[in-house]
Coordinates of C-alpha atoms and ligand atoms in Angstrom, one line a residue:
M129 CA 15.5 1.8 0.7
R130 CA 17.3 -0.5 3.0
P131 CA 19.7 -2.8 1.6
G132 CA 18.7 -6.4 1.1
L133 CA 14.9 -5.7 1.3
R134 CA 13.0 -6.1 -1.8
P135 CA 11.0 -3.0 -2.7
L136 CA 7.2 -3.2 -2.8
I137 CA 5.7 -1.1 -5.7
A138 CA 1.7 -1.3 -5.7
G139 CA -0.9 0.1 -8.0
N140 CA -3.8 1.3 -6.6
W141 CA -6.3 1.7 -9.4
K142 CA -9.3 3.1 -7.5
M143 CA -12.2 3.1 -9.4
F144 CA -10.9 3.0 -12.9
H145 CA -10.0 0.4 -15.4
G146 CA -12.8 -2.4 -14.2
G147 CA -13.3 -4.2 -17.6
G148 CA -11.3 -5.1 -20.3
T149 CA -8.9 -2.1 -20.1
G150 CA -8.1 -3.6 -16.6
L151 CA -7.5 -6.9 -18.1
A152 CA -5.1 -5.3 -20.7
L153 CA -3.2 -3.4 -17.9
A154 CA -2.7 -6.5 -15.8
I155 CA -1.3 -8.3 -18.6
D156 CA 1.1 -5.4 -19.5
C157 CA 2.0 -5.6 -15.8
T158 CA 3.2 -9.1 -16.2
Q159 CA 5.5 -7.9 -18.7
I160 CA 7.0 -5.1 -16.2
A161 CA 7.6 -7.9 -13.8
Q162 CA 10.0 -9.6 -16.2
R163 CA 12.0 -6.5 -16.2
V164 CA 12.3 -6.0 -12.8
P165 CA 13.3 -9.2 -10.7
H166 CA 14.3 -7.4 -7.5
V167 CA 10.9 -5.8 -7.0
D168 CA 7.5 -7.0 -5.6
L169 CA 5.0 -5.9 -7.7
V170 CA 1.4 -5.4 -6.7
I171 CA -1.8 -4.4 -8.4
A172 CA -5.3 -3.5 -6.7
P173 CA -7.8 -3.4 -9.6
P174 CA -11.6 -2.8 -8.8
Y175 CA -13.4 -5.8 -7.3
T176 CA -15.1 -6.4 -10.9
V177 CA -11.8 -7.3 -12.8
L178 CA -9.9 -9.0 -10.0
A179 CA -10.5 -12.6 -10.5
A180 CA -9.8 -12.1 -14.3
C181 CA -6.5 -10.2 -13.7
S182 CA -5.9 -12.8 -11.2
H183 CA -6.1 -15.4 -13.9
E184 CA -3.7 -13.6 -16.0
C185 CA -1.5 -12.8 -13.2
E186 CA -1.1 -16.4 -11.9
G187 CA 2.7 -17.4 -11.6
K188 CA 3.9 -14.2 -13.4
R189 CA 5.1 -12.4 -10.1
V190 CA 2.3 -9.7 -10.2
A191 CA 0.1 -10.1 -7.0
L192 CA -3.4 -8.9 -6.7
A193 CA -4.5 -6.7 -3.7
A194 CA -8.1 -5.5 -2.6
Q195 CA -8.8 -1.9 -2.3
N196 CA -10.9 -2.7 0.8
I197 CA -12.1 -5.4 2.8
H198 CA -15.1 -6.3 5.1
S199 CA -14.5 -7.4 8.7
K200 CA -16.7 -10.3 8.8
D201 CA -16.2 -13.5 6.8
K202 CA -20.0 -13.3 5.4
G203 CA -23.5 -11.8 6.1
A204 CA -26.0 -9.5 5.2
F205 CA -23.8 -6.6 4.5
T206 CA -25.2 -5.2 0.9
G207 CA -22.3 -4.2 -1.2
E208 CA -19.6 -5.7 0.7
V209 CA -16.9 -7.8 0.0
S210 CA -15.2 -10.2 2.7
G211 CA -11.4 -11.5 3.2
P212 CA -12.4 -15.2 2.3
M213 CA -13.8 -13.9 -0.9
L214 CA -11.0 -11.8 -1.9
V215 CA -8.8 -14.7 -1.3
E216 CA -10.8 -16.6 -3.7
S217 CA -10.6 -14.0 -6.3
G218 CA -6.9 -14.2 -6.1
C219 CA -5.9 -11.3 -3.7
T220 CA -2.9 -11.9 -1.4
W221 CA -2.8 -8.4 -0.3
A222 CA -5.6 -5.8 1.0
I223 CA -5.4 -2.1 1.0
I224 CA -6.7 -0.8 4.4
G225 CA -7.9 2.8 5.5
H226 CA -6.9 4.7 2.4
S227 CA -7.5 8.0 3.0
E228 CA -10.4 8.2 0.5
R229 CA -12.1 5.6 2.5
R230 CA -11.5 7.5 5.8
Q231 CA -12.5 10.8 4.6
L232 CA -15.4 9.9 2.2
F233 CA -16.8 6.5 3.7
G234 CA -16.4 7.3 7.3
E235 CA -13.7 4.7 8.0
T236 CA -12.1 5.5 11.4
D237 CA -8.6 4.4 13.3
A238 CA -11.2 1.8 15.0
S239 CA -12.6 0.4 11.9
V240 CA -9.3 0.3 10.4
A241 CA -7.7 -1.8 13.3
E242 CA -10.6 -4.5 12.8
K243 CA -10.3 -4.8 9.2
T244 CA -6.4 -5.2 9.6
A245 CA -7.2 -8.0 12.1
A246 CA -9.7 -9.5 9.5
A247 CA -7.3 -9.4 6.8
L248 CA -4.8 -11.2 8.7
Q249 CA -7.2 -13.5 10.1
F250 CA -8.4 -14.7 6.3
G251 CA -4.9 -14.8 5.1
L252 CA -4.4 -11.3 3.4
L253 CA -1.4 -9.1 4.0
P254 CA -2.5 -5.6 4.8
I255 CA -1.1 -2.7 3.1
V256 CA -2.5 -0.1 6.1
C257 CA -2.9 3.6 4.9
V258 CA -2.0 6.5 7.3
G259 CA -1.2 10.2 6.6
E260 CA -2.1 14.0 7.6
T261 CA -4.3 16.6 5.7
L262 CA -3.0 19.6 4.6
A263 CA -4.4 21.5 7.6
E264 CA -2.7 19.0 10.1
R265 CA 0.4 19.5 8.3
E266 CA 0.3 23.5 8.5
A267 CA -0.8 23.0 12.3
G268 CA 2.4 21.2 13.0
E269 CA 0.3 17.9 13.8
T270 CA 1.9 15.4 11.0
L271 CA 3.6 13.1 13.6
A272 CA 1.0 13.2 16.1
V273 CA -1.9 12.4 13.6
V274 CA 0.4 9.7 11.9
G275 CA 1.4 8.4 15.3
R276 CA -2.2 8.2 16.5
Q277 CA -3.1 6.2 13.4
V278 CA -0.3 4.1 13.2
R279 CA -0.7 3.0 16.9
A280 CA -4.3 2.1 16.6
F281 CA -3.2 -1.1 14.4
L282 CA 0.3 -1.8 15.5
D283 CA -0.7 -4.4 18.4
I284 CA -3.0 -6.2 15.6
I285 CA 0.0 -6.5 13.2
L286 CA 2.1 -7.9 15.9
A287 CA -0.4 -10.2 17.1
G288 CA -1.7 -11.3 13.6
A289 CA 1.2 -11.3 11.4
G290 CA 3.4 -13.4 13.5
T291 CA 7.1 -13.4 13.0
D292 CA 7.1 -14.5 9.3
K293 CA 4.6 -12.3 7.3
A294 CA 5.5 -9.0 5.8
V295 CA 2.9 -6.6 6.0
A296 CA 3.2 -3.0 4.6
I297 CA 2.2 0.6 5.9
A298 CA 1.7 3.2 3.4
Y299 CA 2.5 6.8 4.4
E300 CA 0.1 8.9 2.0
P301 CA -0.3 12.6 2.8
V302 CA -3.7 13.5 2.1
W303 CA -2.3 16.8 0.4
A304 CA -0.2 14.8 -2.1
I305 CA -2.9 12.4 -3.3
G306 CA -3.8 13.4 -6.8
T307 CA -2.7 16.7 -6.5
G308 CA 0.5 16.4 -8.2
K309 CA 2.3 18.0 -5.2
N310 CA 4.5 15.1 -3.9
A311 CA 6.3 15.1 -0.6
G312 CA 9.8 15.8 -0.9
P313 CA 12.1 13.0 -0.4
A314 CA 13.3 14.4 3.2
E315 CA 9.7 15.2 4.2
A316 CA 8.6 11.7 3.4
E317 CA 11.7 10.2 5.1
E318 CA 10.8 12.3 8.2
V319 CA 7.7 10.5 8.7
H320 CA 8.8 6.9 7.4
A321 CA 11.6 7.2 10.0
A322 CA 9.1 8.0 12.7
I323 CA 6.9 5.0 11.9
R324 CA 9.9 2.9 11.7
K325 CA 10.8 3.8 15.3
W326 CA 7.1 3.2 16.3
L327 CA 7.6 -0.4 15.0
T328 CA 11.0 -0.8 16.7
E329 CA 9.7 0.3 19.9
K330 CA 6.8 -2.7 19.5
S331 CA 9.1 -5.1 17.9
A332 CA 12.7 -4.9 16.4
E333 CA 11.7 -7.9 14.2
L334 CA 8.3 -6.5 13.3
A335 CA 10.1 -3.0 12.0
K336 CA 12.7 -5.1 10.1
R337 CA 10.3 -6.8 8.0
T338 CA 7.7 -4.3 7.8
R339 CA 7.7 -2.3 4.4
I340 CA 6.8 1.5 4.6
L341 CA 5.7 2.6 1.4
Y342 CA 5.5 6.2 0.1
G343 CA 1.9 7.4 -1.7
G344 CA 1.0 10.6 -3.2
S345 CA 1.7 11.9 -6.7
V346 CA 4.7 9.3 -7.3
K347 CA 5.7 9.7 -11.1
P348 CA 8.5 8.3 -13.0
D349 CA 10.5 11.6 -12.4
N350 CA 10.4 11.5 -8.4
A351 CA 10.2 7.8 -7.8
K352 CA 13.9 7.4 -7.6
A353 CA 14.6 10.2 -5.2
L354 CA 11.9 9.1 -2.9
L355 CA 12.8 5.3 -2.9
A356 CA 16.4 6.1 -2.3
E357 CA 15.5 7.4 1.2
P358 CA 16.7 4.8 3.9
N359 CA 13.0 4.3 5.2
V360 CA 11.1 4.4 2.0
D361 CA 10.8 0.6 0.9
G362 CA 8.3 1.1 -1.9
A363 CA 5.5 3.0 -3.3
L364 CA 1.9 3.2 -3.4
I365 CA 1.0 4.7 -6.8
G366 CA -2.5 6.0 -7.9
G367 CA -2.4 8.1 -11.1
A368 CA 0.7 6.6 -12.5
S369 CA -0.1 3.1 -12.0
L370 CA -3.1 3.6 -14.5
D371 CA -0.7 3.5 -17.5
A372 CA 1.9 0.7 -17.9
T373 CA 4.5 3.2 -19.3
S374 CA 4.7 5.2 -16.0
F375 CA 4.0 2.1 -13.8
G376 CA 6.9 0.5 -15.3
A377 CA 9.2 3.2 -15.2
I378 CA 8.6 3.7 -11.3
A379 CA 9.3 -0.2 -10.9
E380 CA 12.3 0.3 -13.1
A381 CA 13.4 3.1 -10.8
A382 CA 12.9 0.7 -7.8
E383 CA 14.9 -2.2 -9.7
T384 CA 17.9 0.0 -10.3
L385 CA 18.1 1.0 -6.4
A386 CA 17.6 -2.6 -5.6
R387 CA 20.0 -4.5 -7.9
Ligands
13P222 O1 -3.9 7.5 -3.1 C1 -3.0 7.1 -3.8 C2 -2.4 5.7 -3.9 O2 -3.2 4.9 -2.9 C3 -2.0 8.2 -4.5 O3 -2.6 8.8 -5.5 P1 -1.8 9.5 -6.7 O4 -0.6 8.8 -6.9 O5 -2.9 9.7 -7.9 O6 -1.6 10.5 -6.2

């Protein structure tokens, strides 16, 4: 983590906890927030429970993120949800281009760029996800792949976020997601440092205020070592965010480093 920067700890609930259990977890997260005053907490529940969670989280230092966004504000797009609707439901963030969306729902660098622009246009801060597959890592293509993914949206962030908005980029190696096999701190740092360099080449100010999150099997027992790396500014957590005890422990690891 960089000195003076607030870590961002975000829970991506994916397609879990869409009803009463989600609401209960959101309430638990507001209690976690009281214990971690130096950490920014974000949760990304399913659409069905966003508004209810937002009601519980309002004014309690837990921000809401959507897991996806459509690039248009409205229209005949069955099953989709727009930026203005997400804002109305209480979201201030939107996760964009998660590898599950890229792999299972056909999202591309171009659509990720379009959605990033839409999020910023409608007043949401994007958490844009990038990451290589195991085959790409084994072929030595990690930085080439992540570089291509990041360059696809850098200009959009620069144009859309101005100088005051702090967006986030999440490096999530696909081989580490839901596998229990996290990138080692040095492995993560290598990619994070490269992302920081590409940001710096565009704008030193952009590089300074963008938080680069690590995601992929972050757990209470590995969080502190990952977050201690100089360019790891937070975490995007899947499985361990579904349980208040483990999510709380990760947030507390960040708090210890940020204090
Ligand atoms: O995909 C992720 C967060 O977006 C990571 O998921 P896990 O923490 O379950 O590996």
